[in-house]
Amino acid sequence: MAVLFATHVLLLILSTATTLHFSASKAARLNMTCSEMERNALLSFKHGLADPSNRLSSCRIAVHGQGFTATTLIDNLNWISRLSSLEYLDLSGSDLHKQGNWLQVLSALPSLSELHLESCQIDNLGPPKGKTNFTHLQVLDLSNNNLNQQIPSWLFNLSKTLVQLDLHSNLLQGEIPQIISSLQNIKNLDLQNNQLSGPLPDSLGQLKHLEVLDLSNNTFTCPIPSPFANLSSLRTLNLAHNRLNGTIPKSFEFLKNLQVLNLGANSLTGDVPVTLGTLSNLVTLDLSSNLLEGSIIESNFVKLFTLKELRLSWTNLFLSVNSGWAPPFQLEYVLLSSFGIGPKFPEWLKRQSSVKVLTMSKAGIADLVPSWFWNWTLQIEFLDLSNNLLSGDLSNIFLNSSVINLSSNLFKGRLPSVSANVEVLNVANNSISGTISPFLCGKPNATNKLSVLDFSNNVLSDDLGHCWVHWQALVHVNLGSNNLSGEIPNSMGYLSQLESLLLDDNRFSGYIPSTLQNCSTMKFIDMGNNQLSDTIPDWMWEMQYDRNVISEVGPRPRVWRVYPRKKTKGMNDDDVAVNA
């Protein structure tokens, strides 16, 4: 039956289609399955497959290493060499690390134009034995393998028609060979996430058709070569996370088609050339985490009409624009942390109607947050204004962002209201007063997503309320260094996902509630500097059997580190005291 099944499938392919495409995802969509015996029969049948009548012209084979037993297929690749008209081959996810002859076998496919070998556990690119015949190859993907050598020079002479070479996420070492200029038709070159080093070769500037160049996450140590300005077709240039030094070339103004410029996380110095402001097709500009200094003026943005992503964080740059400046762009991502924006609050943000992410931590802003801003933030998914001198009353503010960090400012008033969408709320190190109960109990919502709550170092008072049952997504709670009092509520035991609970430096009294033993994922408890009973309950020892929990209780700081073992008979608290 298995042989009949295989025969039927092969005949169907030969008679009705020119595409042979085995894809796990497509099979799943069509709800097609076959037994292991049937698969093996099909594969055995294909091992003897010949194509004398060229019926498999323009053939495509895609065998992914999930669902379909690709590893069985590649025990012997010789059958593929019989498909002389094969144009597309995808063996991604298959295990080829024992197939030492894969290159020779595949080079016998003169019509092959695309070869995808991503995640095939290939660990060596030794030179081919004998002549290769990749005269039509346009796409070669060897990404996410274990290649741990220098890039072999022969690779750049493999095919004169190559337009895409993907070697990302390997362990490639050494310098990029100057002979890379042989890839005269290359459009997409991806060498990111390797261990390449040394200077960047000037010969890269000879690749006049290059549209995408990604050399990020390596260890190149050199200035950016001036011949890069000759890459007039370039749309994406990613040199991030290297050790590049020197200045940003003013000649980048000639890269008129550039859409993505990412130079982040290097050691570039000097100012930002005004000429970058003429790149009218630029969508992403990332100069973050460099040693750049000086002012950013309006001319730096004059023609950036299509800019969506601006990343200037962690530099020595500062913004110097008129108070009424109207930017020519509509940003979606504004990352300006540790970047000089202040002391005034940036009014130009009011004109940005599409922002999703805004970070202005440590931006030197010392100002009252304008009234329009909080309604404006309702569209934002990620908001970070921490470590400034921002002021204002949060009492009647409604917050909707998934992540909100307003910590280390001068905000006052009561706690703000939040939507069920908020996942992280940090207002630590401010002057927030009042009680926590209205925040917890005001609008009970079973769909609350809040997982991180940090109200520490404020002046909150009164008890903790009894509405914790409505906040069961909480993982980290920090209410330390306030004026909170009363007993720790039993309802905190409903926080079944809780990993850390910090209630230190308050005025809590009574005992640690036994309901906290329901928090089976707890890793850290700090209750120091309170008025609690100076005793670790027996159940807490049981919780600590398979975890390392730090617990502080009592009127003075006492730290217990409890190791993964039960309390034995005769052991007292002093036996495990690390610091008292």
XYZ file of C-alpha atoms in Angstrom:
580
model
C 0.000 0.000 0.000
C 2.854 2.354 0.841
C 4.455 1.782 -2.571
C 1.124 2.422 -4.295
C 0.753 5.639 -2.316
C 4.215 6.854 -3.331
C 3.659 5.902 -6.962
C 0.344 7.736 -7.029
C 1.865 10.896 -5.556
C 4.796 10.934 -7.986
C 2.586 10.288 -11.004
C 0.243 13.035 -9.893
C 3.146 15.471 -9.618
C 4.559 14.524 -13.016
C 1.231 14.730 -14.806
C -0.353 17.818 -13.311
C 2.325 20.208 -12.062
C 5.796 21.540 -12.622
C 6.338 22.206 -8.920
C 7.492 19.639 -6.399
C 7.079 21.398 -3.056
C 7.096 19.534 0.230
C 6.396 22.077 2.964
C 5.318 21.238 6.487
C 3.375 24.453 6.894
C 1.473 24.031 3.636
C 0.675 20.417 4.419
C -0.703 21.499 7.764
C -2.972 24.051 6.122
C -4.309 21.403 3.749
C -4.657 18.883 6.593
C -2.613 16.320 4.616
C -0.882 13.522 6.524
C 0.756 10.243 5.668
C 2.250 7.483 7.744
C 5.967 7.036 8.389
C 5.952 3.944 6.172
C 4.343 5.888 3.335
C 6.869 8.710 3.682
C 9.783 6.309 3.557
C 8.315 4.574 0.528
C 7.931 7.924 -1.207
C 11.520 8.842 -0.408
C 12.811 5.492 -1.620
C 10.900 5.978 -4.836
C 12.457 9.414 -5.312
C 15.971 8.075 -4.795
C 15.625 6.304 -8.101
C 13.929 9.209 -9.845
C 15.261 10.228 -13.261
C 13.939 12.906 -15.581
C 14.908 11.946 -19.161
C 11.944 13.793 -20.697
C 12.597 16.998 -18.716
C 9.082 16.873 -17.262
C 10.366 18.490 -14.056
C 11.344 21.704 -15.790
C 11.339 24.709 -13.426
C 11.082 22.284 -10.530
C 10.966 23.576 -6.927
C 11.750 21.435 -3.894
C 11.316 22.734 -0.370
C 11.785 20.218 2.418
C 11.791 21.757 5.891
C 13.104 19.873 8.886
C 9.840 19.827 10.800
C 6.853 17.584 10.272
C 8.261 16.008 7.104
C 11.212 13.702 7.811
C 13.827 15.732 6.007
C 16.704 13.958 7.743
C 15.633 10.707 6.125
C 15.595 12.399 2.737
C 19.151 13.704 3.018
C 20.758 10.413 3.990
C 21.629 10.339 0.322
C 21.482 13.523 -1.714
C 22.597 11.898 -4.955
C 19.021 11.513 -6.181
C 18.710 15.309 -6.386
C 21.542 15.492 -8.914
C 19.314 13.702 -11.440
C 16.944 16.689 -11.518
C 18.921 18.652 -14.061
C 16.246 21.356 -14.373
C 15.834 21.973 -10.654
C 15.713 25.729 -9.981
C 14.720 26.077 -6.317
C 15.932 23.955 -3.403
C 15.175 24.594 0.271
C 16.547 22.134 2.829
C 16.391 24.569 5.747
C 16.205 22.913 9.144
C 17.638 19.625 7.891
C 20.743 18.070 9.413
C 23.618 18.217 6.920
C 26.567 18.233 9.288
C 27.513 14.673 8.295
C 26.942 15.256 4.597
C 30.482 16.160 3.626
C 29.718 16.059 -0.088
C 26.653 18.305 -0.135
C 28.435 21.035 -2.088
C 29.621 18.660 -4.799
C 26.209 17.033 -5.157
C 24.350 20.321 -5.401
C 26.870 21.788 -7.831
C 25.639 19.200 -10.336
C 22.399 21.176 -10.691
C 23.167 23.576 -13.552
C 19.734 25.237 -13.481
C 19.674 25.928 -9.740
C 18.918 29.596 -9.017
C 18.008 29.497 -5.304
C 19.637 27.376 -2.601
C 18.399 27.698 0.994
C 20.362 25.813 3.666
C 19.456 27.782 6.778
C 19.892 25.960 10.116
C 21.383 22.807 8.600
C 24.200 22.427 11.177
C 26.853 22.902 8.491
C 30.198 23.540 10.185
C 32.647 23.833 7.320
C 32.931 25.544 3.959
C 35.889 23.671 2.588
C 36.768 24.300 -1.059
C 34.762 22.194 -3.504
C 36.456 19.085 -4.828
C 36.514 19.507 -8.553
C 34.658 21.914 -10.780
C 31.380 23.435 -9.623
C 28.544 24.442 -11.893
C 26.457 27.153 -10.199
C 26.233 29.327 -13.295
C 22.603 30.327 -12.637
C 22.685 30.607 -8.844
C 21.171 33.891 -7.641
C 20.344 33.219 -3.979
C 22.557 31.376 -1.481
C 21.392 31.169 2.150
C 23.771 29.519 4.630
C 22.550 31.449 7.664
C 22.270 30.143 11.215
C 24.796 27.339 10.829
C 28.051 26.563 12.656
C 30.559 27.946 10.161
C 33.616 28.793 12.263
C 36.309 29.817 9.807
C 37.348 32.750 7.665
C 35.096 33.490 4.736
C 36.671 31.438 1.927
C 37.646 33.441 -1.148
C 36.282 30.770 -3.486
C 32.779 31.549 -2.241
C 32.824 34.908 -4.022
C 33.606 33.226 -7.348
C 30.938 30.563 -6.957
C 28.501 32.334 -9.265
C 28.688 35.520 -11.309
C 24.896 35.796 -11.131
C 24.616 35.843 -7.315
C 22.294 38.616 -6.097
C 21.768 37.485 -2.482
C 24.323 35.992 -0.086
C 23.181 35.307 3.470
C 25.759 34.104 6.014
C 24.261 35.664 9.124
C 24.328 34.017 12.566
C 27.387 31.825 12.128
C 30.812 31.875 13.801
C 32.753 33.315 10.877
C 36.065 34.912 11.845
C 38.773 37.147 10.441
C 38.505 39.889 7.849
C 36.227 40.210 4.847
C 38.392 39.396 1.804
C 39.042 42.188 -0.698
C 37.937 39.754 -3.396
C 34.365 40.342 -2.286
C 34.299 42.897 -5.105
C 33.868 39.900 -7.458
C 30.179 39.851 -6.502
C 29.374 42.454 -9.119
C 25.645 41.630 -9.260
C 25.076 41.274 -5.531
C 22.086 43.179 -4.133
C 21.731 41.724 -0.643
C 24.772 40.875 1.518
C 24.053 39.744 5.083
C 27.015 38.938 7.372
C 25.487 39.999 10.695
C 25.926 38.085 13.961
C 29.358 36.616 13.334
C 32.844 37.169 14.771
C 34.285 39.087 11.833
C 36.945 41.648 12.707
C 39.574 43.989 11.331
C 38.971 46.849 8.905
C 36.130 46.945 6.415
C 37.508 46.466 2.893
C 37.321 49.438 0.529
C 36.328 46.960 -2.177
C 32.815 46.849 -0.692
C 32.381 50.257 -2.288
C 32.657 48.643 -5.728
C 29.406 46.694 -5.363
C 27.378 49.220 -7.333
C 24.166 47.142 -7.331
C 24.178 46.551 -3.565
C 20.850 47.433 -1.942
C 21.131 45.814 1.506
C 24.386 45.585 3.483
C 24.175 44.188 7.017
C 27.464 43.820 8.922
C 26.004 44.347 12.404
C 27.010 42.427 15.535
C 30.630 41.775 14.613
C 33.880 43.306 15.913
C 35.057 45.534 13.070
C 37.506 48.182 14.317
C 38.017 50.956 11.796
C 36.517 54.152 10.443
C 33.678 53.815 7.961
C 35.396 53.526 4.549
C 34.836 56.555 2.331
C 34.125 54.335 -0.750
C 30.829 53.387 0.916
C 29.539 56.661 -0.515
C 29.741 55.021 -3.974
C 26.973 52.554 -3.084
C 24.326 54.646 -4.789
C 21.762 51.804 -4.897
C 21.977 51.157 -1.157
C 18.641 51.099 0.701
C 19.773 49.550 4.010
C 23.134 50.047 5.727
C 23.443 48.346 9.115
C 26.831 48.608 10.845
C 25.475 48.526 14.417
C 27.155 46.774 17.356
C 30.734 46.872 16.137
C 33.751 48.899 17.255
C 33.772 51.434 14.455
C 35.590 54.685 15.177
C 36.174 57.984 13.442
C 33.438 60.277 12.193
C 30.276 59.811 10.169
C 31.256 60.511 6.535
C 29.733 63.675 5.121
C 29.719 61.892 1.769
C 26.753 59.805 2.947
C 24.684 62.569 1.357
C 25.215 60.740 -1.959
C 23.286 57.683 -0.729
C 20.042 59.140 -2.018
C 18.146 55.823 -1.956
C 19.025 55.060 1.661
C 16.027 54.098 3.801
C 17.727 52.555 6.856
C 20.949 53.898 8.389
C 21.942 52.079 11.577
C 25.303 53.023 13.088
C 24.278 52.386 16.706
C 26.495 50.884 19.423
C 29.901 51.846 18.033
C 32.598 54.338 19.050
C 31.946 57.020 16.455
C 33.027 60.544 17.400
C 32.492 64.088 16.191
C 29.229 65.726 15.236
C 26.350 64.585 13.054
C 26.820 65.900 9.500
C 24.080 68.238 8.388
C 24.236 66.443 5.036
C 22.335 63.501 6.559
C 19.329 65.792 6.616
C 19.152 65.641 2.812
C 18.392 61.894 2.664
C 14.749 62.310 1.732
C 14.009 58.554 1.592
C 15.338 57.813 5.075
C 12.892 55.892 7.282
C 15.191 54.789 10.135
C 18.102 56.759 11.613
C 19.961 55.093 14.492
C 23.077 56.805 15.861
C 22.555 55.689 19.471
C 25.261 54.534 21.894
C 28.174 56.365 20.296
C 30.599 59.083 21.395
C 29.013 61.687 19.147
C 28.803 65.228 20.485
C 27.530 68.634 19.554
C 24.160 70.043 18.637
C 21.403 68.641 16.454
C 19.743 71.521 14.633
C 16.747 71.842 12.346
C 18.962 71.463 9.276
C 19.778 67.919 10.379
C 16.165 67.014 9.592
C 15.313 69.426 6.786
C 14.436 66.810 4.114
C 13.714 63.770 6.263
C 10.099 63.692 5.126
C 9.680 59.913 5.453
C 11.488 59.409 8.781
C 9.609 57.046 11.125
C 12.277 55.913 13.574
C 14.739 58.246 15.328
C 17.268 56.736 17.763
C 19.801 59.153 19.277
C 19.952 57.735 22.819
C 23.140 57.452 24.874
C 25.210 60.037 23.050
C 26.618 63.437 24.015
C 24.348 65.159 21.531
C 21.739 67.785 22.381
C 18.780 69.178 20.487
C 18.860 72.856 19.579
C 15.671 73.886 17.765
C 13.218 76.764 18.025
C 10.278 76.347 20.407
C 7.866 76.523 17.469
C 9.743 74.010 15.328
C 7.484 71.900 13.103
C 9.350 68.709 12.103
C 8.953 67.560 8.481
C 8.311 63.964 9.609
C 5.772 61.894 11.541
C 7.692 59.592 13.862
C 6.576 56.218 15.229
C 9.641 55.455 17.363
C 11.298 58.278 19.313
C 14.247 57.044 21.383
C 16.048 59.986 22.958
C 17.195 58.723 26.367
C 20.417 60.205 27.730
C 20.186 62.808 24.985
C 20.004 66.530 25.636
C 16.421 67.684 25.153
C 15.780 69.951 28.161
C 15.452 71.929 30.170
C 12.129 72.756 28.504
C 9.586 70.086 27.626
C 9.690 69.436 23.827
C 6.571 71.074 22.415
C 7.310 69.694 18.927
C 6.079 66.291 20.130
C 2.531 67.649 20.086
C 2.635 67.584 16.277
C 3.632 63.910 16.163
C 0.413 61.921 15.803
C 1.757 58.404 15.130
C 4.197 57.761 17.986
C 4.217 54.201 19.389
C 7.394 54.317 21.493
C 8.740 57.357 23.364
C 11.809 57.203 25.599
C 13.221 60.407 27.077
C 14.934 59.099 30.207
C 17.842 61.202 31.513
C 17.072 63.874 28.945
C 17.734 66.863 31.216
C 14.104 68.026 31.225
C 13.173 70.189 34.227
C 9.686 71.426 33.464
C 5.984 71.063 34.176
C 4.468 68.427 31.903
C 2.010 70.313 29.638
C -1.684 69.511 29.908
C -1.945 68.217 26.323
C 0.676 65.541 26.878
C -1.275 62.961 28.892
C -4.103 62.665 26.359
C -1.468 62.542 23.634
C 0.124 59.493 25.316
C -3.047 57.397 24.997
C -1.792 56.247 21.579
C 1.649 55.255 22.875
C 2.598 51.645 23.642
C 5.886 52.298 25.484
C 6.511 55.449 27.555
C 9.704 56.187 29.510
C 10.200 59.634 31.077
C 12.277 58.457 34.032
C 15.216 60.252 35.635
C 14.300 63.823 34.800
C 12.961 66.719 36.887
C 9.452 66.568 35.480
C 6.655 67.886 37.666
C 2.879 67.850 37.738
C -0.095 66.302 39.511
C -0.950 62.723 38.513
C -4.233 62.579 40.467
C -6.587 62.829 37.502
C -4.337 61.296 34.864
C -5.421 58.219 32.885
C -2.646 56.048 31.441
C -3.032 53.475 28.678
C 0.477 52.496 27.506
C 1.623 48.888 27.919
C 4.854 50.002 29.592
C 5.000 53.211 31.667
C 8.068 54.472 33.512
C 7.693 57.825 35.288
C 10.177 57.047 38.054
C 12.701 59.462 39.579
C 10.912 62.719 38.865
C 9.001 65.315 40.909
C 5.439 64.133 40.301
C 2.949 64.561 43.134
C -0.729 63.981 43.899
C -2.535 60.660 44.083
C -1.842 57.574 42.023
C -3.018 57.801 38.394
C -5.687 55.571 36.895
C -4.666 52.924 34.387
C -6.403 50.873 31.719
C -6.422 47.083 31.639
C -3.788 47.283 28.872
C -1.007 48.446 31.208
C 1.569 45.724 31.891
C 4.356 47.697 33.602
C 3.789 50.746 35.837
C 6.736 52.405 37.569
C 6.236 55.684 39.456
C 8.980 55.054 42.033
C 11.007 57.914 43.526
C 8.424 60.669 43.287
C 6.182 62.424 45.816
C 2.964 60.480 45.249
C 0.701 60.573 48.303
C -2.666 59.261 49.460
C -3.785 55.676 49.743
C -3.322 52.757 47.395
C -6.879 51.419 47.768
C -8.548 53.648 45.122
C -5.992 52.462 42.581
C -6.562 48.797 43.399
C -10.304 48.836 43.986
C -11.562 51.722 41.858
C -12.418 49.798 38.688
C -12.094 46.037 39.226
C -11.299 44.353 35.924
C -10.656 40.643 35.513
C -8.612 41.322 32.371
C -5.934 43.455 34.040
C -2.531 42.700 32.477
C -0.398 44.525 35.042
C 2.629 42.347 35.838
C 5.110 44.886 37.260
C 4.025 47.477 39.844
C 6.596 49.778 41.460
C 5.341 52.531 43.800
C 8.444 52.524 46.002
C 10.018 55.637 47.535
C 6.898 57.788 47.645
C 4.716 58.981 50.550
C 1.786 56.578 50.204
C -0.077 55.929 53.460
C -2.835 53.818 55.036
C -3.298 50.095 54.436
C -2.957 47.978 51.300
C -6.657 47.348 50.794
C -8.225 44.002 49.982
C -8.603 44.110 46.188
C -5.509 42.206 45.122
C -7.708 39.468 43.697
C -8.286 41.749 40.674
C -4.549 41.879 39.834
C -3.636 38.241 39.388
C -1.167 38.911 36.549
C 1.251 40.604 38.958
C 4.774 39.161 38.976
C 6.799 41.903 40.681
C 5.424 44.250 43.379
C 7.558 46.937 45.037
C 5.874 49.160 47.637
C 8.991 49.735 49.727
C 9.923 53.032 51.419
C 6.460 54.537 51.908
C 4.267 55.190 54.978
C 2.002 52.185 54.480
C 0.576 50.576 57.616
C -1.827 47.944 58.892
C -1.612 44.236 58.264
C -0.471 42.631 55.039
C -3.788 41.540 53.468
C -4.686 37.900 52.969
C -5.857 38.735 49.431
C -2.219 38.937 48.340
C -2.337 35.161 48.359
C -4.341 35.352 45.131
C -1.226 36.559 43.306
C -0.293 33.086 42.123
C 2.308 34.354 39.625
C 4.129 36.583 42.100
C 7.929 36.238 42.068
C 9.032 39.226 44.146
C 7.298 41.181 46.912
C 9.057 44.193 48.447
C 7.277 45.856 51.383
C 10.355 47.087 53.266
C 10.660 50.417 55.107
C 6.980 50.899 55.935
C 4.908 50.558 59.143
C 3.234 47.187 58.615
C 2.285 45.238 61.738
C 1.019 41.792 62.617
C 2.143 38.557 61.036
C 3.069 37.469 57.530
C -0.203 36.051 56.137
C -0.206 32.313 55.518
C -2.020 32.871 52.208
C 1.308 33.938 50.685
C 2.253 30.277 50.581
C -0.135 30.076 47.604
C 2.408 32.184 45.700
C 4.335 29.109 44.643
C 6.617 30.997 42.224
C 7.918 33.427 44.863
C 11.674 34.034 44.701
C 12.230 37.191 46.734
C 10.501 38.698 49.773
C 11.683 41.840 51.549
C 9.759 42.994 54.630
C 12.584 44.649 56.546
C 12.144 47.783 58.679
C 8.510 47.209 59.579
C 6.709 46.351 62.819
C 5.981 42.742 61.924
C 6.388 39.809 64.267
C 10.077 38.882 64.172
C 9.447 35.267 63.238
C 9.656 33.377 59.971
C 6.519 31.197 59.788
C 6.976 27.451 59.416
C 5.162 27.402 56.071
C 7.791 29.758 54.646
C 10.435 27.125 55.280
C 8.381 24.694 53.232
C 8.151 27.237 50.388
C 11.892 27.577 50.481
C 12.507 23.881 50.031
C 13.056 24.128 46.274
C 13.891 27.811 45.937
C 16.432 30.334 47.177
C 14.343 32.998 48.892
C 15.614 36.140 50.578
C 13.353 37.289 53.385
C 13.654 40.343 55.588
C 11.341 40.801 58.546
C 11.349 42.617 61.823
C 12.083 46.135 63.035
C 15.702 46.059 61.878
C 17.187 44.655 58.654
C 17.777 40.933 58.929
C 18.572 38.906 55.828
C 18.065 35.172 55.624
C 19.308 33.167 52.660
C 17.539 29.843 52.805
C 19.200 27.122 50.770
C 17.321 24.317 48.974
C 16.756 22.119 51.980
C 14.090 21.777 54.630
C 14.562 23.091 58.133
C 15.855 20.187 60.194
C 15.100 19.506 63.813
C 17.022 21.821 66.097
C 17.754 24.400 63.406
C 16.862 27.966 64.353
C 16.806 31.254 62.455
C 20.406 32.062 63.404
C 21.598 28.921 61.635
C 20.753 30.489 58.288
C 21.418 34.138 59.053
C 23.822 35.675 56.549
C 23.604 39.271 57.694
C 21.963 40.525 60.846
